[in-house]
Coordinates of C-alpha atoms and ligand atoms in Angstrom, one line a residue:
Chain A
M1 CA 20.7 51.9 55.1
T2 CA 23.7 53.6 52.9
D3 CA 25.6 55.3 55.7
L4 CA 25.4 58.8 53.6
G5 CA 28.2 60.6 56.1
R6 CA 30.8 58.5 54.7
Y7 CA 30.5 60.0 51.1
Q8 CA 30.3 63.5 52.5
D9 CA 32.5 64.3 55.4
P10 CA 34.0 68.3 54.6
L11 CA 37.3 67.7 54.0
T12 CA 37.3 64.6 51.1
I13 CA 34.9 67.3 49.3
Q14 CA 37.4 69.6 50.1
R15 CA 40.6 67.6 48.8
V16 CA 38.6 66.3 45.9
L17 CA 37.9 70.0 45.1
H18 CA 41.2 71.2 45.1
A19 CA 42.3 68.6 43.0
T20 CA 40.4 68.3 40.7
G21 CA 40.4 70.0 36.5
T22 CA 38.6 68.7 35.0
I23 CA 35.0 67.2 34.7
A24 CA 32.9 65.2 32.6
I25 CA 29.3 66.4 34.0
V26 CA 26.9 62.2 33.1
G27 CA 23.4 63.7 32.2
L28 CA 24.6 66.7 31.5
S29 CA 21.1 68.9 30.4
N30 CA 21.1 71.7 26.6
N31 CA 18.9 73.6 28.2
E32 CA 20.2 76.2 30.0
L33 CA 17.0 76.5 32.7
R34 CA 18.0 71.9 34.3
A35 CA 19.8 72.5 37.9
S36 CA 22.4 70.1 35.4
Y37 CA 22.7 72.8 32.7
F38 CA 23.2 75.8 35.7
V39 CA 26.2 73.4 37.5
G40 CA 28.4 73.0 34.4
Y41 CA 28.1 76.9 33.2
Y42 CA 29.3 77.7 36.5
L43 CA 32.2 75.6 36.9
K44 CA 32.9 76.3 33.6
R45 CA 33.1 79.6 34.8
H46 CA 35.2 78.7 37.5
G47 CA 38.3 77.3 35.1
Y48 CA 37.2 72.9 35.8
R49 CA 37.4 71.8 32.3
V50 CA 33.3 71.1 31.8
I51 CA 33.1 67.8 30.1
P52 CA 29.0 67.0 28.5
V53 CA 28.5 62.5 28.8
N54 CA 25.0 63.0 27.2
P55 CA 23.7 60.8 23.3
R56 CA 21.4 62.7 22.4
E57 CA 23.5 66.0 22.2
K58 CA 26.6 67.3 19.7
E59 CA 27.5 70.1 22.1
I60 CA 26.4 71.4 24.8
L61 CA 28.3 74.2 26.9
G62 CA 30.2 74.9 23.7
E63 CA 32.2 71.8 24.4
T64 CA 31.8 68.8 22.1
S65 CA 29.4 66.1 23.9
Y66 CA 29.9 61.8 24.0
P67 CA 28.0 59.0 24.0
S68 CA 29.7 57.7 27.7
L69 CA 32.8 58.1 29.5
L70 CA 34.8 55.8 28.1
D71 CA 34.7 57.6 24.4
V72 CA 36.4 60.8 26.1
P73 CA 39.4 60.9 24.6
V74 CA 41.7 62.8 27.9
P75 CA 42.2 61.8 31.0
V76 CA 39.2 62.6 33.8
D77 CA 40.0 63.6 37.8
L78 CA 36.4 64.0 38.5
V79 CA 32.8 62.0 37.2
N80 CA 29.7 64.4 38.3
V81 CA 26.3 62.6 37.6
F82 CA 22.9 63.5 37.1
R83 CA 21.2 60.7 36.3
A84 CA 18.7 58.0 37.6
P85 CA 20.6 56.0 41.5
D86 CA 20.0 52.6 39.5
A87 CA 22.2 54.3 36.7
L88 CA 25.3 54.1 39.1
P89 CA 26.5 51.4 39.1
A90 CA 27.6 50.8 34.6
I91 CA 28.6 54.3 36.2
A92 CA 30.5 53.9 38.6
R93 CA 32.2 50.9 36.6
E94 CA 33.4 53.3 33.3
A95 CA 34.7 56.1 36.8
V96 CA 37.1 53.0 37.3
E97 CA 38.1 51.9 33.6
I98 CA 38.9 55.5 32.8
K99 CA 41.2 55.8 36.3
A100 CA 38.7 58.9 37.5
G101 CA 39.6 60.1 40.6
A102 CA 36.6 60.8 42.0
L103 CA 32.7 60.2 40.8
W104 CA 30.8 63.3 42.8
C105 CA 26.5 61.9 42.7
Q106 CA 24.4 65.0 42.9
F107 CA 21.5 64.9 45.0
G108 CA 19.5 61.6 45.4
V109 CA 21.7 60.7 43.0
I110 CA 22.6 57.5 46.2
N111 CA 23.2 54.8 45.3
E112 CA 24.9 51.6 47.2
E113 CA 26.1 49.2 44.9
G114 CA 27.7 52.3 43.1
A115 CA 29.9 53.6 45.4
R116 CA 31.3 50.9 46.0
I117 CA 31.9 49.9 42.9
A118 CA 33.5 53.0 42.9
E119 CA 35.6 52.7 46.7
T120 CA 36.5 49.3 45.8
G121 CA 38.2 50.8 42.3
G122 CA 40.7 52.9 44.4
V123 CA 37.9 56.3 42.5
T124 CA 36.7 58.2 45.9
V125 CA 33.3 58.6 46.6
V126 CA 31.0 61.3 47.5
M127 CA 27.0 61.8 47.5
D128 CA 24.2 63.2 47.5
R129 CA 26.1 66.7 47.6
C130 CA 25.1 69.6 44.7
L131 CA 29.1 70.0 43.4
K132 CA 28.2 73.7 42.8
I133 CA 26.9 74.2 46.0
E134 CA 29.5 72.3 47.3
H135 CA 32.2 74.9 45.7
A136 CA 31.0 77.6 46.7
R137 CA 30.6 76.9 50.5
Y138 CA 34.7 76.4 50.3
V139 CA 35.8 78.6 47.4
G140 CA 32.2 80.0 46.0
R141 CA 30.8 83.4 47.0
M142 CA 27.5 80.8 48.8
H143 CA 28.2 83.4 50.8
W144 CA 27.1 86.1 50.1
L145 CA 23.2 85.2 49.2
G146 CA 22.8 84.7 52.7
F147 CA 23.2 81.0 52.6
N148 CA 24.0 78.4 55.5
T149 CA 27.8 78.1 54.2
R150 CA 28.2 75.5 58.1
R151 CA 32.4 77.6 58.3
I152 CA 34.2 79.1 60.9
T153 CA 36.9 79.8 59.9
S154 CA 39.7 82.6 61.5
V155 CA 41.8 82.5 59.1
R156 CA 41.9 85.1 55.9
A157 CA 42.1 84.1 52.6
G158 CA 43.0 85.9 49.7
L159 CA 41.6 87.9 47.3
Q160 CA 38.5 87.1 45.6
Chain B
M1 CA 47.6 71.9 47.5
T2 CA 48.7 70.8 50.2
D3 CA 49.3 74.8 51.3
K4 CA 45.6 75.6 50.3
L5 CA 44.5 72.5 52.3
S6 CA 46.5 72.6 55.1
R7 CA 43.9 75.5 56.7
A8 CA 41.4 73.2 55.4
E9 CA 38.2 72.8 57.5
Q10 CA 37.6 69.8 59.9
A11 CA 34.1 68.6 60.3
R12 CA 33.3 69.9 63.8
E13 CA 29.5 71.4 65.5
F14 CA 31.2 74.5 66.9
G15 CA 29.0 75.5 69.5
F16 CA 26.2 78.4 69.9
E17 CA 28.4 81.3 71.6
T18 CA 31.1 80.4 69.4
R19 CA 28.9 80.5 66.1
Q20 CA 27.2 83.6 67.6
L21 CA 30.3 85.6 67.0
H22 CA 32.0 84.1 64.0
A23 CA 28.9 82.6 61.9
G24 CA 28.2 84.1 58.4
Q25 CA 31.9 85.7 58.7
R26 CA 35.8 85.3 57.2
P27 CA 37.9 88.4 58.3
D28 CA 37.9 90.1 55.0
P29 CA 40.2 88.3 51.8
N30 CA 40.8 92.4 50.7
T31 CA 41.2 94.1 54.1
G32 CA 42.0 91.7 57.1
A33 CA 39.5 93.3 58.1
R34 CA 38.5 91.6 61.9
A35 CA 35.0 93.4 62.5
V36 CA 32.7 93.5 59.6
P37 CA 32.8 95.2 57.4
I38 CA 30.1 97.8 56.6
F39 CA 29.7 98.2 53.1
Q40 CA 28.0 101.4 52.2
T41 CA 27.2 100.9 48.7
T42 CA 23.5 100.7 46.2
S43 CA 25.5 98.4 43.9
Y44 CA 28.7 96.6 42.1
V45 CA 30.8 96.9 39.3
F46 CA 31.0 94.0 37.3
E47 CA 34.2 91.4 37.0
D48 CA 32.9 92.1 33.2
P49 CA 29.7 91.6 30.6
E50 CA 29.0 88.2 31.0
S51 CA 29.6 87.8 34.7
A52 CA 27.0 90.6 34.8
A53 CA 24.0 88.2 32.6
A54 CA 25.2 85.3 34.9
Y55 CA 24.4 86.9 38.5
F56 CA 21.3 88.3 36.8
N57 CA 20.6 85.2 35.3
L58 CA 21.2 82.9 38.6
Q59 CA 24.2 80.9 36.6
E60 CA 26.5 82.5 39.4
Y61 CA 26.7 84.4 42.8
G62 CA 27.1 87.4 42.6
N63 CA 26.0 91.2 44.3
T64 CA 24.3 92.9 41.9
Y65 CA 22.7 95.6 43.9
S66 CA 21.2 96.8 47.7
R67 CA 17.6 96.1 47.3
I68 CA 18.6 92.3 46.6
M69 CA 21.4 91.7 48.6
N70 CA 24.3 93.4 50.2
P71 CA 27.7 91.9 51.9
T72 CA 27.3 92.4 55.3
V73 CA 23.5 91.6 55.6
A74 CA 25.1 89.3 54.0
V75 CA 26.8 88.0 57.2
F76 CA 24.0 89.0 58.6
E77 CA 21.4 86.6 56.8
E78 CA 23.8 83.8 57.1
R79 CA 24.4 84.0 61.1
V80 CA 20.8 83.5 61.8
A81 CA 20.5 81.1 59.5
N82 CA 22.9 78.9 61.2
L83 CA 22.2 79.9 64.9
E84 CA 19.2 78.7 63.7
G85 CA 20.0 76.1 62.5
G86 CA 17.9 76.4 58.6
A87 CA 20.0 75.9 54.5
G88 CA 20.0 80.2 54.6
A89 CA 18.0 83.3 55.1
V90 CA 17.1 86.4 53.6
A91 CA 16.6 89.7 55.6
F92 CA 14.2 92.9 55.4
A93 CA 13.9 95.5 56.0
S94 CA 10.7 95.2 59.6
G95 CA 9.6 91.8 61.0
I96 CA 6.9 92.3 59.8
A97 CA 8.2 93.2 56.0
A98 CA 10.1 89.5 56.5
Q99 CA 6.4 88.3 57.1
A100 CA 5.0 89.1 54.4
A101 CA 7.9 88.4 51.9
A102 CA 8.0 84.9 53.7
L103 CA 4.4 84.3 53.0
F104 CA 3.8 86.5 49.6
T105 CA 7.2 83.7 48.4
L106 CA 4.0 81.0 49.2
L107 CA 1.0 81.9 48.0
Q108 CA -1.2 83.5 46.0
P109 CA -4.6 84.9 45.3
G110 CA -7.7 82.2 46.0
D111 CA -5.8 80.6 49.0
H112 CA -5.8 79.8 52.7
V113 CA -3.8 80.1 55.8
V114 CA -3.9 79.1 59.3
S115 CA -2.6 81.2 62.1
S116 CA -2.7 81.4 65.5
S117 CA -5.0 83.7 67.1
A118 CA -2.3 84.5 69.7
L119 CA -0.4 86.4 68.3
Y120 CA 2.0 90.3 68.1
G121 CA -1.1 92.5 67.6
G122 CA 0.3 94.3 64.3
T123 CA 1.0 90.6 63.2
V124 CA -2.9 90.2 63.6
N125 CA -3.0 93.3 61.5
Q126 CA -0.5 92.3 58.7
L127 CA -3.0 88.7 58.7
K128 CA -6.3 89.7 58.7
H129 CA -6.3 93.2 56.0
L130 CA -3.0 92.4 54.1
L131 CA -3.8 88.8 53.0
R132 CA -7.5 89.8 51.9
K133 CA -6.2 92.3 50.3
M134 CA -4.0 89.6 48.6
S135 CA -7.1 87.4 48.2
V136 CA -6.2 85.1 50.4
E137 CA -8.5 83.7 53.7
L138 CA -7.1 83.3 56.8
T139 CA -8.6 81.4 60.2
W140 CA -8.4 81.9 63.3
V141 CA -7.2 78.8 65.6
D142 CA -6.5 78.9 69.1
P143 CA -3.0 77.5 69.3
D144 CA -3.1 75.6 72.2
D145 CA -6.4 72.5 70.6
P146 CA -4.5 70.9 67.7
D147 CA -7.5 69.2 66.7
A148 CA -8.6 73.4 66.2
W149 CA -5.4 73.1 63.5
R150 CA -6.3 70.4 61.5
E151 CA -9.5 70.4 61.9
A152 CA -9.5 74.1 59.7
V153 CA -7.2 72.2 57.2
R154 CA -9.1 73.4 54.0
P155 CA -7.5 72.3 50.0
N156 CA -6.5 75.3 49.2
T157 CA -4.2 75.8 52.8
K158 CA -0.9 77.0 52.2
A159 CA 0.3 77.6 55.1
F160 CA 0.3 77.1 59.3
F161 CA 1.9 80.4 61.5
G162 CA 2.5 80.5 65.1
E163 CA 4.7 82.5 67.2
T164 CA 7.3 80.3 70.3
I165 CA 6.4 82.5 72.7
G166 CA 2.6 84.5 72.3
N167 CA 2.9 88.1 72.0
P168 CA 1.9 89.5 74.9
S169 CA 0.8 86.5 77.0
G170 CA 2.4 84.1 77.0
N171 CA 1.5 81.3 74.6
V172 CA 3.7 78.2 74.1
L173 CA 3.2 76.9 71.0
D174 CA 3.7 72.8 70.7
I175 CA 5.6 73.7 67.2
E176 CA 6.7 69.7 66.9
T177 CA 2.6 68.8 67.0
V178 CA 1.2 71.5 65.1
A179 CA 4.6 70.7 62.7
A180 CA 2.9 67.3 62.7
I181 CA -0.1 68.0 61.4
A182 CA 1.3 70.4 59.3
H183 CA 3.1 67.4 57.5
E184 CA 0.3 65.4 57.1
H185 CA -1.3 68.0 55.3
E186 CA 1.8 68.6 53.5
L187 CA 2.2 72.3 54.4
P188 CA 4.5 74.4 55.6
L189 CA 5.1 75.9 59.8
I190 CA 5.9 79.1 59.7
V191 CA 7.2 79.8 63.3
D192 CA 7.7 84.1 64.3
N193 CA 10.6 83.2 67.0
T194 CA 11.3 86.7 67.3
F195 CA 10.6 85.9 71.3
A196 CA 13.4 83.0 72.1
T197 CA 16.1 84.1 70.7
P198 CA 17.7 80.8 68.1
Y199 CA 18.7 81.1 71.6
L200 CA 16.3 79.8 73.6
C201 CA 14.8 78.4 71.0
R202 CA 15.3 76.4 67.3
P203 CA 11.9 75.8 66.4
I204 CA 13.0 73.6 63.3
E205 CA 14.8 71.5 65.4
W206 CA 11.2 70.6 66.1
G207 CA 9.7 70.0 62.4
A208 CA 9.1 74.5 62.3
D209 CA 10.0 74.5 57.8
I210 CA 9.9 79.0 58.4
V211 CA 12.0 80.7 61.2
I212 CA 10.8 84.4 61.9
H213 CA 12.6 87.1 63.9
S214 CA 12.2 90.8 64.5
A215 CA 15.6 91.1 64.8
T216 CA 13.8 94.5 65.8
K217 CA 14.0 92.7 69.6
F218 CA 16.1 90.8 71.2
I219 CA 18.2 89.9 68.8
G220 CA 20.0 93.4 68.7
G221 CA 19.1 94.1 71.4
H222 CA 20.1 97.6 72.3
G223 CA 17.1 98.4 70.5
T224 CA 18.5 100.9 68.0
S225 CA 17.3 99.5 64.7
I226 CA 14.1 98.0 62.6
G227 CA 14.8 95.1 61.1
G228 CA 13.4 91.9 60.4
V229 CA 14.6 87.7 58.3
V230 CA 13.0 85.3 57.5
V231 CA 15.3 81.8 57.4
E232 CA 13.8 78.8 55.9
A233 CA 15.0 74.8 56.9
G234 CA 15.7 73.6 53.7
T235 CA 13.5 70.0 53.9
F236 CA 10.6 71.2 52.8
D237 CA 9.3 69.5 49.4
W238 CA 7.4 72.9 47.5
S239 CA 7.5 70.3 45.0
N240 CA 4.4 68.4 46.0
G241 CA 2.0 69.8 44.4
R242 CA 0.5 72.1 46.3
F243 CA 3.2 74.8 45.4
P244 CA 3.2 75.2 41.6
V245 CA 3.5 79.6 42.3
I246 CA 7.7 77.5 44.0
A247 CA 7.6 74.5 41.1
D248 CA 6.4 76.1 37.7
A249 CA 8.0 78.3 36.0
S250 CA 7.6 81.3 37.2
P251 CA 7.3 83.6 35.3
A252 CA 9.1 86.8 36.3
Y253 CA 11.9 84.9 36.4
H254 CA 12.2 83.9 32.6
G255 CA 10.7 80.7 33.4
L256 CA 12.8 79.4 36.1
R257 CA 11.6 76.6 38.3
F258 CA 13.0 77.4 41.4
H259 CA 12.6 74.6 43.4
E260 CA 13.9 72.6 40.6
T261 CA 17.0 74.2 39.9
F262 CA 18.0 75.4 43.4
G263 CA 16.5 72.1 45.0
M264 CA 16.6 72.2 49.0
Y265 CA 17.0 75.9 48.3
G266 CA 14.5 77.2 46.1
Y267 CA 12.9 78.4 47.8
L268 CA 15.0 80.9 49.4
M269 CA 16.1 81.7 46.0
K270 CA 12.5 82.4 45.1
L271 CA 12.5 85.0 48.2
R272 CA 15.3 86.8 47.7
A273 CA 15.6 87.4 43.8
E274 CA 11.6 87.8 43.4
T275 CA 9.6 88.3 46.1
L276 CA 12.3 91.3 48.0
R277 CA 13.6 91.9 43.7
D278 CA 9.6 93.6 43.8
L279 CA 8.5 94.1 47.6
G280 CA 11.5 96.3 48.1
G281 CA 12.0 96.4 52.3
A282 CA 15.8 95.2 51.8
L283 CA 17.5 95.6 56.1
S284 CA 20.4 99.1 55.2
P285 CA 24.0 97.5 55.4
F286 CA 24.3 99.8 58.5
N287 CA 21.5 98.1 60.4
A288 CA 23.1 94.9 59.9
F289 CA 26.0 95.8 61.6
L290 CA 23.7 96.7 64.6
F291 CA 21.9 93.7 64.6
L292 CA 25.3 91.6 64.5
Q293 CA 27.0 93.2 67.2
G294 CA 23.5 92.5 69.2
L295 CA 24.4 89.1 68.1
E296 CA 28.5 88.5 69.0
T297 CA 26.4 89.3 72.2
L298 CA 22.8 86.8 72.3
S299 CA 23.4 84.6 74.8
L300 CA 24.6 85.8 77.6
R301 CA 22.0 89.2 77.6
M302 CA 19.7 86.3 77.5
D303 CA 20.4 84.3 79.9
R304 CA 20.2 87.8 82.1
H305 CA 17.0 88.7 80.8
V306 CA 15.3 85.5 81.5
E307 CA 17.6 85.5 85.1
N308 CA 15.8 89.1 85.7
A309 CA 12.7 88.3 84.2
R310 CA 11.8 84.5 86.6
A311 CA 12.2 86.7 89.9
V312 CA 9.9 89.9 88.6
A313 CA 7.2 87.5 87.5
A314 CA 8.2 86.0 90.8
F315 CA 7.3 89.4 92.8
L316 CA 4.1 90.4 90.3
D317 CA 2.6 86.6 91.3
S318 CA 2.7 87.4 94.7
H319 CA 1.9 91.2 94.4
E320 CA -1.6 91.4 96.2
L321 CA -2.3 94.5 93.4
A322 CA -1.1 92.4 90.6
S323 CA -2.8 88.9 88.4
N324 CA -2.5 86.5 86.0
V325 CA 1.0 87.1 85.5
T326 CA 0.8 84.9 82.2
Y327 CA 5.0 84.3 82.4
P328 CA 5.3 80.8 81.1
G329 CA 8.3 79.9 82.9
L330 CA 6.6 80.9 86.1
P331 CA 5.8 77.0 88.2
G332 CA 2.0 76.8 88.6
N333 CA 2.1 78.6 85.0
K334 CA -0.3 76.1 81.6
Y335 CA 1.9 76.5 79.8
R336 CA 5.5 75.0 82.2
P337 CA 5.2 71.6 80.8
L338 CA 6.1 73.2 77.6
V339 CA 8.7 75.9 78.3
D340 CA 10.8 72.3 80.0
K341 CA 10.0 70.3 76.6
Y342 CA 11.3 72.5 74.7
L343 CA 12.2 76.3 76.1
P344 CA 14.3 75.0 79.2
R345 CA 17.1 77.6 79.6
G346 CA 14.3 80.7 79.6
A347 CA 11.0 81.4 78.8
G348 CA 12.5 84.9 77.2
A349 CA 11.6 87.8 78.5
V350 CA 8.4 89.3 77.0
F351 CA 5.0 88.3 79.5
S352 CA 1.7 90.4 81.3
F353 CA -0.3 91.0 83.8
D354 CA -3.4 92.7 85.1
C355 CA -3.0 94.9 87.0
A356 CA -6.0 96.0 89.7
G357 CA -8.3 98.9 89.6
G358 CA -8.3 98.3 84.9
R359 CA -7.9 100.8 82.4
D360 CA -7.4 103.0 85.3
G361 CA -5.2 101.2 87.5
G362 CA -2.6 100.1 84.1
Q363 CA -2.2 103.2 83.4
G364 CA -1.5 103.9 87.1
L365 CA 0.8 100.9 87.1
I366 CA 2.7 103.1 84.1
G367 CA 2.9 106.4 85.5
G368 CA 4.1 106.0 88.6
L369 CA 7.2 104.4 86.6
T370 CA 10.4 106.4 86.3
L371 CA 13.3 103.6 85.4
W372 CA 11.2 101.5 82.8
S373 CA 10.1 103.1 80.2
H374 CA 6.9 103.4 78.2
L375 CA 6.8 102.3 74.5
A376 CA 6.3 100.7 71.8
N377 CA 9.0 97.9 71.4
V378 CA 10.6 95.1 73.4
G379 CA 13.4 93.1 73.5
D380 CA 16.3 96.2 74.8
A381 CA 18.1 95.4 77.7
K382 CA 16.4 98.0 79.0
S383 CA 13.1 97.1 80.7
L384 CA 10.3 99.3 79.3
V385 CA 6.4 98.5 79.6
I386 CA 3.0 98.8 77.4
H387 CA -0.2 98.6 78.1
P388 CA -1.2 96.9 75.2
A389 CA -5.2 97.8 75.1
S390 CA -4.3 101.6 74.3
T391 CA -1.5 101.1 73.0
T392 CA 0.0 97.8 70.4
H393 CA -3.5 96.7 70.4
R394 CA -5.7 99.2 70.3
Q395 CA -6.9 98.4 66.8
L396 CA -8.1 95.1 67.5
G397 CA -11.7 95.4 68.8
D398 CA -13.1 92.5 72.4
E399 CA -13.6 89.6 70.9
E400 CA -10.3 89.6 69.2
L401 CA -8.1 91.2 72.4
R402 CA -9.4 88.4 73.7
A403 CA -8.6 86.3 72.1
A404 CA -4.8 88.2 72.2
G405 CA -5.3 87.8 76.0
V406 CA -5.7 91.2 76.1
G407 CA -7.9 92.5 79.1
P408 CA -8.1 96.9 79.6
G409 CA -5.8 96.2 83.1
T410 CA -3.1 94.6 80.6
V411 CA 0.4 95.6 81.1
R412 CA 3.0 93.8 79.0
L413 CA 7.1 93.9 80.3
S414 CA 10.2 93.1 78.8
V415 CA 12.9 92.9 81.2
G416 CA 15.9 94.3 80.4
T417 CA 19.2 93.2 82.0
E418 CA 19.1 96.1 84.9
S419 CA 19.7 95.1 88.6
V420 CA 17.0 93.6 89.1
E421 CA 16.4 95.2 92.6
D422 CA 15.8 98.6 91.2
L423 CA 13.6 96.7 88.9
I424 CA 11.1 95.3 91.8
W425 CA 11.9 98.7 93.6
D426 CA 10.2 101.0 90.9
L427 CA 6.7 98.4 90.3
E428 CA 6.8 99.4 94.0
Q429 CA 6.4 103.1 93.3
G430 CA 4.9 102.0 90.7
F431 CA 1.6 100.1 92.8
A432 CA 2.2 102.3 95.8
R433 CA 0.6 104.7 92.7
V434 CA -2.2 102.3 91.7
A435 CA -2.9 102.0 95.1
A436 CA -4.1 105.3 96.0
T437 CA -5.2 105.9 93.2
I438 CA -7.7 102.6 94.4
G439 CA -8.5 103.9 97.4
E440 CA -8.6 108.1 96.4
K441 CA -11.6 106.0 94.5
V442 CA -13.3 104.3 97.0
E443 CA -13.4 107.4 99.3
T444 CA -15.1 108.9 96.6
V445 CA -18.3 106.8 96.0
Ligands
PLP1 C1 6.9 89.0 68.1 C2 6.7 90.0 67.1 N1 6.0 90.2 66.0 C3 7.2 90.8 64.7 C4 6.6 92.1 64.9 C5 6.8 93.3 64.0 O1 8.5 93.7 64.1 P1 9.0 95.0 63.6 O2 8.5 95.4 64.8 O3 10.6 94.9 63.2 O4 8.3 95.0 61.7 C6 6.7 92.8 66.5 C7 6.8 93.7 67.0 O5 6.5 94.3 68.2 C8 6.5 91.1 67.5 O6 6.8 91.7 68.4

């Protein structure tokens, strides 16, 4: 059994959210009703540079889509994965090769070997978590719709 | 960046008493207000046309219109969700509206529901008549009989429904067992946790999938406001093939597949964006504020309610004019093992007993009380009393009355937080009147 708790630490998640500027989304769909499109749209809205990685599309969300991570011409801070779990080891190898800061695997994208490859290569791993939800939890407005953010703090944050 | 992270949040499991004060709310970012501001507004100015579209498309969490969401109501929703251990919550204008919406979201005509028969009378009416109007079939089961739940399941069954502590006869639901039977059949268990509150029992921890509250009762705690809330655990697989209403492309939301797109939040999104939008029944921000005030002291009040309820139940149990005291926390009560398992801090503060003298006796007792309030509610800090056969359960036939555990002389109590000796003194006044009435009858015969 994979110890998922290791890859879901709140402090790591907050650090990754704040350290990231450019996000490559592997498996981003061009169908606006798919979860990956919701996530990509949301991240773009919140000021991240989103780079689609999908060999079947030319452009998604107004951004050029690349066939693989190795084809992306700019530095990538975070690789966000919407693919079947067994695709993860290959993606993790590419994430290490392009020196991405972190590898973020969405709900259900759980693969121990992929996580190990990334970690050994110095890439931080978050697994079985949704990037949109975690952003909305710590930075965004998830609390506006009655979701349980589990946050407890009396610190006053800035305007939102 | 380091600045922002210097006060980043740790993975701490905060205690219940901390969460009843803080969950769902942070100091207002604009003003610093420490109390929850009452956002008494119908609607919200959009930043720009793209943002407006994103909110309506559910691509971004945003406020549009207070029938669907409101920042004060949202604090209440998140706080209840947090205390119950759910993924989120949606609030409604009443407990009954919350129940209707929870069911409406997962049902369609031709479906079937299995429900405990030991429920609040208003819920019995709702399930019996409202579901029939929606062409949904219903089977009542004895909640204490696991085989009855199992045998009632049909191919078109969509949910199990029960109350943690049944109103008014105090049946304690064996949540873990009934949830396991529901899950064997890939069905969700819906539990009305009104009488226990999340302080005394958290049904999700025992396998329940949806928890409902009439916030009108102990959550508000002061008898000021009507409201309700639905919490969902976020763990049920709505894509298991039984719930095309949630899993398939929704014609009411331009083809969105709620469970696929929102995952563990799919049911809650649909509950809000479709059911609340279309049935209305939104909670007012002011009532949400009052419920939040109530939640801040929930544990303190519940401990006191339980302490007083135990003392009143023990008094009645030894009184010659009272019988059949249904407080599940009494030592000899048949639900005591379930209380020890599910309600270790106490079995709440609502129960009934049969007053000597039948219908006249019950009404006579109430007529003799001067401190207990005679009214149709429970869960107020003040002690309340009612005679169900002539009020809350009046619409039920004899058979249904018996199934709900109500007899002609049954009196229901909601024990408040007053000085307990005053509550017992008042009941003694009532019994003196009953004794006199019964005595008179004997003389005139
Ligand atoms: C157990 C229970 N559930 C639901 C309800 C309905 O709640 P409301 O009156 O807030 O609509 C009540 C009200 O008495 C209740 O006692």
